[in-house]
Amino acid sequence: RKDITVALAGNPNSGKSSLFNALTGSHQKVGNFSGVTIEKYEGYADYNGYRIRFVDLPGTYSLTAYSPEELVTRQYLAQDTPDMVINVVEGPNLERNLLLTTQLMEMEVDLLVALNMYDEVEEQGINIQVKQLQTLLGCHIVPTSATKKTGIDALLDHVVRVYEGDIEIRKNKLSFRNEIEEAVEAIAAELAGEPELKTYSSRWLAIKLLENDREVYSLVNRFPVWVKIELMLQEAIRITEKMYDADPEILITEDRQAFIRGAMEECVRQPDVKRVSLT
Ligand code: GDP
Ligand code: K
């Protein structure tokens, strides 16, 4: 028997706990994440000779350092390194949900998207070009309905096949505007050589530093390479202030939003408004 560990991440009310229940049935236990009183639900499903262990992460809209739920989520992903992350998204509210997706992409985890509430998507007549969205996000997408229990086996099947490398997809990254991208890459290159940070994506650390993330600052500022990185950060700020009259943090947020808007325009058609009869 092979074990696969999968973390479930998603916005509050995306149907994450319903999906967790549908996936794990009665095989569940509850504990806490280390050092905090946030409940940690764990469970498993046996599928085709694999035991797939699921960890239900707290519901979050983002991955900043501003709330314990978001900190727990990103700490778990960076330090416990699950084999895969299933990002549960609310199909009818895709645009809002994609903010977390972009940040999971930034962490460079192995990602699978459960396009949940797909029953609602169909009922409302929303058209989502799944193939095209897969290419943009660089990960497989499986339509699910946690309450109608559809797509559950397809999701388990994808977990196994993605884990085994049977179905590959070209990972995609969200590229920022040039001035940011250059700084991200240069800083990431400096961090890549640090053995103590090896479970972290150095690209993600670099993005977080440019976003002024206090927690990542204190993680990184004890290494000798910090002296050089601090100068790079100052330089990045100088350049963006001059060119855009804004600091990198604001521009990174704008670029994420632009990526999401582009994905929505390319892949999602809202239903035509029904003609109201005037008779
Ligand atoms: P969580 O906050 O992400 O854990 O979300 P819940 O699992 O508590 O679900 C939020 C609400 O959405 C509940 O009322 C669920 O019954 C409902 N829900 C969850 N999944 C689906 C789904 O696939 N389709 C529909 N129609 N409703 C769903
Ligand atoms: K809930």
JSON list of N, CA and C in Angstrom, two decimals, residues 22-65:
[
{"chain": "A", "resi": 22, "resn": "ALA", "atom": "N", "xyz": [-17.08, 14.00, 2.21]},
{"chain": "A", "resi": 22, "resn": "ALA", "atom": "CA", "xyz": [-17.39, 13.11, 1.09]},
{"chain": "A", "resi": 22, "resn": "ALA", "atom": "C", "xyz": [-16.19, 12.23, 0.75]},
{"chain": "A", "resi": 23, "resn": "LEU", "atom": "N", "xyz": [-14.98, 12.78, 0.92]},
{"chain": "A", "resi": 23, "resn": "LEU", "atom": "CA", "xyz": [-13.77, 12.03, 0.58]},
{"chain": "A", "resi": 23, "resn": "LEU", "atom": "C", "xyz": [-13.40, 11.00, 1.64]},
{"chain": "A", "resi": 24, "resn": "THR", "atom": "N", "xyz": [-13.62, 11.34, 2.89]},
{"chain": "A", "resi": 24, "resn": "THR", "atom": "CA", "xyz": [-13.07, 10.51, 3.96]},
{"chain": "A", "resi": 24, "resn": "THR", "atom": "C", "xyz": [-14.13, 9.71, 4.72]},
{"chain": "A", "resi": 25, "resn": "GLY", "atom": "N", "xyz": [-15.41, 10.03, 4.52]},
{"chain": "A", "resi": 25, "resn": "GLY", "atom": "CA", "xyz": [-16.47, 9.30, 5.20]},
{"chain": "A", "resi": 25, "resn": "GLY", "atom": "C", "xyz": [-16.28, 9.26, 6.70]},
{"chain": "A", "resi": 26, "resn": "SER", "atom": "N", "xyz": [-16.22, 8.07, 7.24]},
{"chain": "A", "resi": 26, "resn": "SER", "atom": "CA", "xyz": [-16.13, 7.96, 8.70]},
{"chain": "A", "resi": 26, "resn": "SER", "atom": "C", "xyz": [-14.68, 7.89, 9.20]},
{"chain": "A", "resi": 27, "resn": "HIS", "atom": "N", "xyz": [-13.73, 7.90, 8.24]},
{"chain": "A", "resi": 27, "resn": "HIS", "atom": "CA", "xyz": [-12.33, 7.78, 8.65]},
{"chain": "A", "resi": 27, "resn": "HIS", "atom": "C", "xyz": [-11.76, 9.15, 9.01]},
{"chain": "A", "resi": 28, "resn": "GLN", "atom": "N", "xyz": [-12.13, 9.67, 10.15]},
{"chain": "A", "resi": 28, "resn": "GLN", "atom": "CA", "xyz": [-11.72, 11.04, 10.52]},
{"chain": "A", "resi": 28, "resn": "GLN", "atom": "C", "xyz": [-11.27, 11.10, 11.97]},
{"chain": "A", "resi": 29, "resn": "LYS", "atom": "N", "xyz": [-10.37, 12.05, 12.22]},
{"chain": "A", "resi": 29, "resn": "LYS", "atom": "CA", "xyz": [-10.06, 12.39, 13.61]},
{"chain": "A", "resi": 29, "resn": "LYS", "atom": "C", "xyz": [-9.75, 13.89, 13.67]},
{"chain": "A", "resi": 30, "resn": "VAL", "atom": "N", "xyz": [-9.88, 14.46, 14.85]},
{"chain": "A", "resi": 30, "resn": "VAL", "atom": "CA", "xyz": [-9.61, 15.88, 14.97]},
{"chain": "A", "resi": 30, "resn": "VAL", "atom": "C", "xyz": [-8.52, 16.12, 16.00]},
{"chain": "A", "resi": 31, "resn": "GLY", "atom": "N", "xyz": [-7.61, 17.03, 15.67]},
{"chain": "A", "resi": 31, "resn": "GLY", "atom": "CA", "xyz": [-6.54, 17.42, 16.60]},
{"chain": "A", "resi": 31, "resn": "GLY", "atom": "C", "xyz": [-6.32, 18.91, 16.47]},
{"chain": "A", "resi": 32, "resn": "ASN", "atom": "N", "xyz": [-5.09, 19.34, 16.69]},
{"chain": "A", "resi": 32, "resn": "ASN", "atom": "CA", "xyz": [-4.76, 20.76, 16.54]},
{"chain": "A", "resi": 32, "resn": "ASN", "atom": "C", "xyz": [-3.50, 20.91, 15.72]},
{"chain": "A", "resi": 33, "resn": "PHE", "atom": "N", "xyz": [-3.38, 22.04, 15.04]},
{"chain": "A", "resi": 33, "resn": "PHE", "atom": "CA", "xyz": [-2.11, 22.35, 14.38]},
{"chain": "A", "resi": 33, "resn": "PHE", "atom": "C", "xyz": [-1.10, 22.72, 15.46]},
{"chain": "A", "resi": 34, "resn": "SER", "atom": "N", "xyz": [0.17, 22.41, 15.24]},
{"chain": "A", "resi": 34, "resn": "SER", "atom": "CA", "xyz": [1.17, 22.59, 16.29]},
{"chain": "A", "resi": 34, "resn": "SER", "atom": "C", "xyz": [1.24, 24.05, 16.73]},
{"chain": "A", "resi": 35, "resn": "GLY", "atom": "N", "xyz": [1.14, 24.24, 18.05]},
{"chain": "A", "resi": 35, "resn": "GLY", "atom": "CA", "xyz": [1.33, 25.57, 18.64]},
{"chain": "A", "resi": 35, "resn": "GLY", "atom": "C", "xyz": [0.10, 26.46, 18.62]},
{"chain": "A", "resi": 36, "resn": "VAL", "atom": "N", "xyz": [-0.98, 26.07, 17.99]},
{"chain": "A", "resi": 36, "resn": "VAL", "atom": "CA", "xyz": [-2.17, 26.92, 17.97]},
{"chain": "A", "resi": 36, "resn": "VAL", "atom": "C", "xyz": [-3.42, 26.09, 18.27]},
{"chain": "A", "resi": 37, "resn": "THR", "atom": "N", "xyz": [-4.50, 26.79, 18.59]},
{"chain": "A", "resi": 37, "resn": "THR", "atom": "CA", "xyz": [-5.72, 26.07, 18.94]},
{"chain": "A", "resi": 37, "resn": "THR", "atom": "C", "xyz": [-6.67, 25.92, 17.75]},
{"chain": "A", "resi": 38, "resn": "ILE", "atom": "N", "xyz": [-6.11, 26.01, 16.56]},
{"chain": "A", "resi": 38, "resn": "ILE", "atom": "CA", "xyz": [-6.94, 25.81, 15.37]},
{"chain": "A", "resi": 38, "resn": "ILE", "atom": "C", "xyz": [-7.10, 24.31, 15.13]},
{"chain": "A", "resi": 39, "resn": "GLU", "atom": "N", "xyz": [-8.35, 23.89, 14.97]},
{"chain": "A", "resi": 39, "resn": "GLU", "atom": "CA", "xyz": [-8.63, 22.46, 14.81]},
{"chain": "A", "resi": 39, "resn": "GLU", "atom": "C", "xyz": [-8.09, 21.93, 13.49]},
{"chain": "A", "resi": 40, "resn": "LYS", "atom": "N", "xyz": [-7.53, 20.73, 13.61]},
{"chain": "A", "resi": 40, "resn": "LYS", "atom": "CA", "xyz": [-6.96, 20.08, 12.43]},
{"chain": "A", "resi": 40, "resn": "LYS", "atom": "C", "xyz": [-7.71, 18.78, 12.20]},
{"chain": "A", "resi": 41, "resn": "TYR", "atom": "N", "xyz": [-8.49, 18.74, 11.11]},
{"chain": "A", "resi": 41, "resn": "TYR", "atom": "CA", "xyz": [-9.22, 17.53, 10.76]},
{"chain": "A", "resi": 41, "resn": "TYR", "atom": "C", "xyz": [-8.39, 16.70, 9.80]},
{"chain": "A", "resi": 42, "resn": "GLU", "atom": "N", "xyz": [-8.23, 15.44, 10.18]},
{"chain": "A", "resi": 42, "resn": "GLU", "atom": "CA", "xyz": [-7.51, 14.53, 9.31]},
{"chain": "A", "resi": 42, "resn": "GLU", "atom": "C", "xyz": [-8.37, 13.32, 9.01]},
{"chain": "A", "resi": 43, "resn": "GLY", "atom": "N", "xyz": [-8.21, 12.77, 7.85]},
{"chain": "A", "resi": 43, "resn": "GLY", "atom": "CA", "xyz": [-8.96, 11.57, 7.50]},
{"chain": "A", "resi": 43, "resn": "GLY", "atom": "C", "xyz": [-8.30, 10.90, 6.31]},
{"chain": "A", "resi": 44, "resn": "TYR", "atom": "N", "xyz": [-8.85, 9.77, 5.91]},
{"chain": "A", "resi": 44, "resn": "TYR", "atom": "CA", "xyz": [-8.24, 9.11, 4.76]},
{"chain": "A", "resi": 44, "resn": "TYR", "atom": "C", "xyz": [-9.29, 8.41, 3.91]},
{"chain": "A", "resi": 45, "resn": "ALA", "atom": "N", "xyz": [-8.88, 8.13, 2.69]},
{"chain": "A", "resi": 45, "resn": "ALA", "atom": "CA", "xyz": [-9.69, 7.31, 1.79]},
{"chain": "A", "resi": 45, "resn": "ALA", "atom": "C", "xyz": [-8.76, 6.25, 1.21]},
{"chain": "A", "resi": 46, "resn": "ASP", "atom": "N", "xyz": [-9.23, 5.01, 1.18]},
{"chain": "A", "resi": 46, "resn": "ASP", "atom": "CA", "xyz": [-8.48, 3.96, 0.50]},
{"chain": "A", "resi": 46, "resn": "ASP", "atom": "C", "xyz": [-8.98, 3.87, -0.92]},
{"chain": "A", "resi": 47, "resn": "TYR", "atom": "N", "xyz": [-8.06, 3.98, -1.86]},
{"chain": "A", "resi": 47, "resn": "TYR", "atom": "CA", "xyz": [-8.47, 4.01, -3.27]},
{"chain": "A", "resi": 47, "resn": "TYR", "atom": "C", "xyz": [-7.44, 3.29, -4.14]},
{"chain": "A", "resi": 48, "resn": "ASN", "atom": "N", "xyz": [-7.86, 2.24, -4.80]},
{"chain": "A", "resi": 48, "resn": "ASN", "atom": "CA", "xyz": [-6.98, 1.52, -5.75]},
{"chain": "A", "resi": 48, "resn": "ASN", "atom": "C", "xyz": [-5.61, 1.16, -5.18]},
{"chain": "A", "resi": 49, "resn": "GLY", "atom": "N", "xyz": [-5.59, 0.70, -3.94]},
{"chain": "A", "resi": 49, "resn": "GLY", "atom": "CA", "xyz": [-4.31, 0.31, -3.35]},
{"chain": "A", "resi": 49, "resn": "GLY", "atom": "C", "xyz": [-3.52, 1.47, -2.74]},
{"chain": "A", "resi": 50, "resn": "TYR", "atom": "N", "xyz": [-4.11, 2.63, -2.72]},
{"chain": "A", "resi": 50, "resn": "TYR", "atom": "CA", "xyz": [-3.44, 3.79, -2.10]},
{"chain": "A", "resi": 50, "resn": "TYR", "atom": "C", "xyz": [-4.23, 4.21, -0.86]},
{"chain": "A", "resi": 51, "resn": "ARG", "atom": "N", "xyz": [-3.53, 4.60, 0.18]},
{"chain": "A", "resi": 51, "resn": "ARG", "atom": "CA", "xyz": [-4.21, 5.27, 1.28]},
{"chain": "A", "resi": 51, "resn": "ARG", "atom": "C", "xyz": [-3.93, 6.77, 1.11]},
{"chain": "A", "resi": 52, "resn": "ILE", "atom": "N", "xyz": [-4.99, 7.49, 0.79]},
{"chain": "A", "resi": 52, "resn": "ILE", "atom": "CA", "xyz": [-4.84, 8.94, 0.57]},
{"chain": "A", "resi": 52, "resn": "ILE", "atom": "C", "xyz": [-5.26, 9.65, 1.85]},
{"chain": "A", "resi": 53, "resn": "ARG", "atom": "N", "xyz": [-4.30, 10.29, 2.49]},
{"chain": "A", "resi": 53, "resn": "ARG", "atom": "CA", "xyz": [-4.57, 10.99, 3.75]},
{"chain": "A", "resi": 53, "resn": "ARG", "atom": "C", "xyz": [-4.88, 12.44, 3.47]},
{"chain": "A", "resi": 54, "resn": "PHE", "atom": "N", "xyz": [-5.97, 12.92, 4.02]},
{"chain": "A", "resi": 54, "resn": "PHE", "atom": "CA", "xyz": [-6.38, 14.30, 3.81]},
{"chain": "A", "resi": 54, "resn": "PHE", "atom": "C", "xyz": [-6.23, 15.11, 5.09]},
{"chain": "A", "resi": 55, "resn": "VAL", "atom": "N", "xyz": [-5.68, 16.30, 4.95]},
{"chain": "A", "resi": 55, "resn": "VAL", "atom": "CA", "xyz": [-5.62, 17.25, 6.05]},
{"chain": "A", "resi": 55, "resn": "VAL", "atom": "C", "xyz": [-6.43, 18.46, 5.63]},
{"chain": "A", "resi": 56, "resn": "ASP", "atom": "N", "xyz": [-7.46, 18.78, 6.41]},
{"chain": "A", "resi": 56, "resn": "ASP", "atom": "CA", "xyz": [-8.33, 19.91, 6.09]},
{"chain": "A", "resi": 56, "resn": "ASP", "atom": "C", "xyz": [-7.74, 21.17, 6.71]},
{"chain": "A", "resi": 57, "resn": "LEU", "atom": "N", "xyz": [-7.21, 22.04, 5.89]},
{"chain": "A", "resi": 57, "resn": "LEU", "atom": "CA", "xyz": [-6.60, 23.28, 6.40]},
{"chain": "A", "resi": 57, "resn": "LEU", "atom": "C", "xyz": [-7.70, 24.30, 6.70]},
{"chain": "A", "resi": 58, "resn": "PRO", "atom": "N", "xyz": [-7.42, 25.27, 7.57]},
{"chain": "A", "resi": 58, "resn": "PRO", "atom": "CA", "xyz": [-8.46, 26.26, 7.87]},
{"chain": "A", "resi": 58, "resn": "PRO", "atom": "C", "xyz": [-8.87, 27.04, 6.61]},
{"chain": "A", "resi": 59, "resn": "GLY", "atom": "N", "xyz": [-10.12, 27.46, 6.54]},
{"chain": "A", "resi": 59, "resn": "GLY", "atom": "CA", "xyz": [-10.57, 28.25, 5.40]},
{"chain": "A", "resi": 59, "resn": "GLY", "atom": "C", "xyz": [-9.89, 29.61, 5.39]},
{"chain": "A", "resi": 60, "resn": "THR", "atom": "N", "xyz": [-9.34, 30.01, 4.23]},
{"chain": "A", "resi": 60, "resn": "THR", "atom": "CA", "xyz": [-8.64, 31.30, 4.12]},
{"chain": "A", "resi": 60, "resn": "THR", "atom": "C", "xyz": [-8.90, 31.93, 2.76]},
{"chain": "A", "resi": 61, "resn": "TYR", "atom": "N", "xyz": [-8.87, 33.24, 2.72]},
{"chain": "A", "resi": 61, "resn": "TYR", "atom": "CA", "xyz": [-9.02, 33.96, 1.45]},
{"chain": "A", "resi": 61, "resn": "TYR", "atom": "C", "xyz": [-7.68, 34.26, 0.82]},
{"chain": "A", "resi": 62, "resn": "SER", "atom": "N", "xyz": [-6.62, 34.16, 1.61]},
{"chain": "A", "resi": 62, "resn": "SER", "atom": "CA", "xyz": [-5.33, 34.64, 1.16]},
{"chain": "A", "resi": 62, "resn": "SER", "atom": "C", "xyz": [-4.24, 33.90, 1.95]},
{"chain": "A", "resi": 63, "resn": "LEU", "atom": "N", "xyz": [-2.99, 34.23, 1.71]},
{"chain": "A", "resi": 63, "resn": "LEU", "atom": "CA", "xyz": [-1.91, 33.59, 2.48]},
{"chain": "A", "resi": 63, "resn": "LEU", "atom": "C", "xyz": [-0.96, 34.65, 3.04]},
{"chain": "A", "resi": 64, "resn": "THR", "atom": "N", "xyz": [-1.53, 35.64, 3.68]},
{"chain": "A", "resi": 64, "resn": "THR", "atom": "CA", "xyz": [-0.71, 36.69, 4.29]},
{"chain": "A", "resi": 64, "resn": "THR", "atom": "C", "xyz": [-0.29, 36.24, 5.70]},
{"chain": "A", "resi": 65, "resn": "ALA", "atom": "N", "xyz": [0.42, 37.11, 6.38]},
{"chain": "A", "resi": 65, "resn": "ALA", "atom": "CA", "xyz": [0.83, 36.80, 7.75]},
{"chain": "A", "resi": 65, "resn": "ALA", "atom": "C", "xyz": [-0.11, 37.47, 8.76]}
]
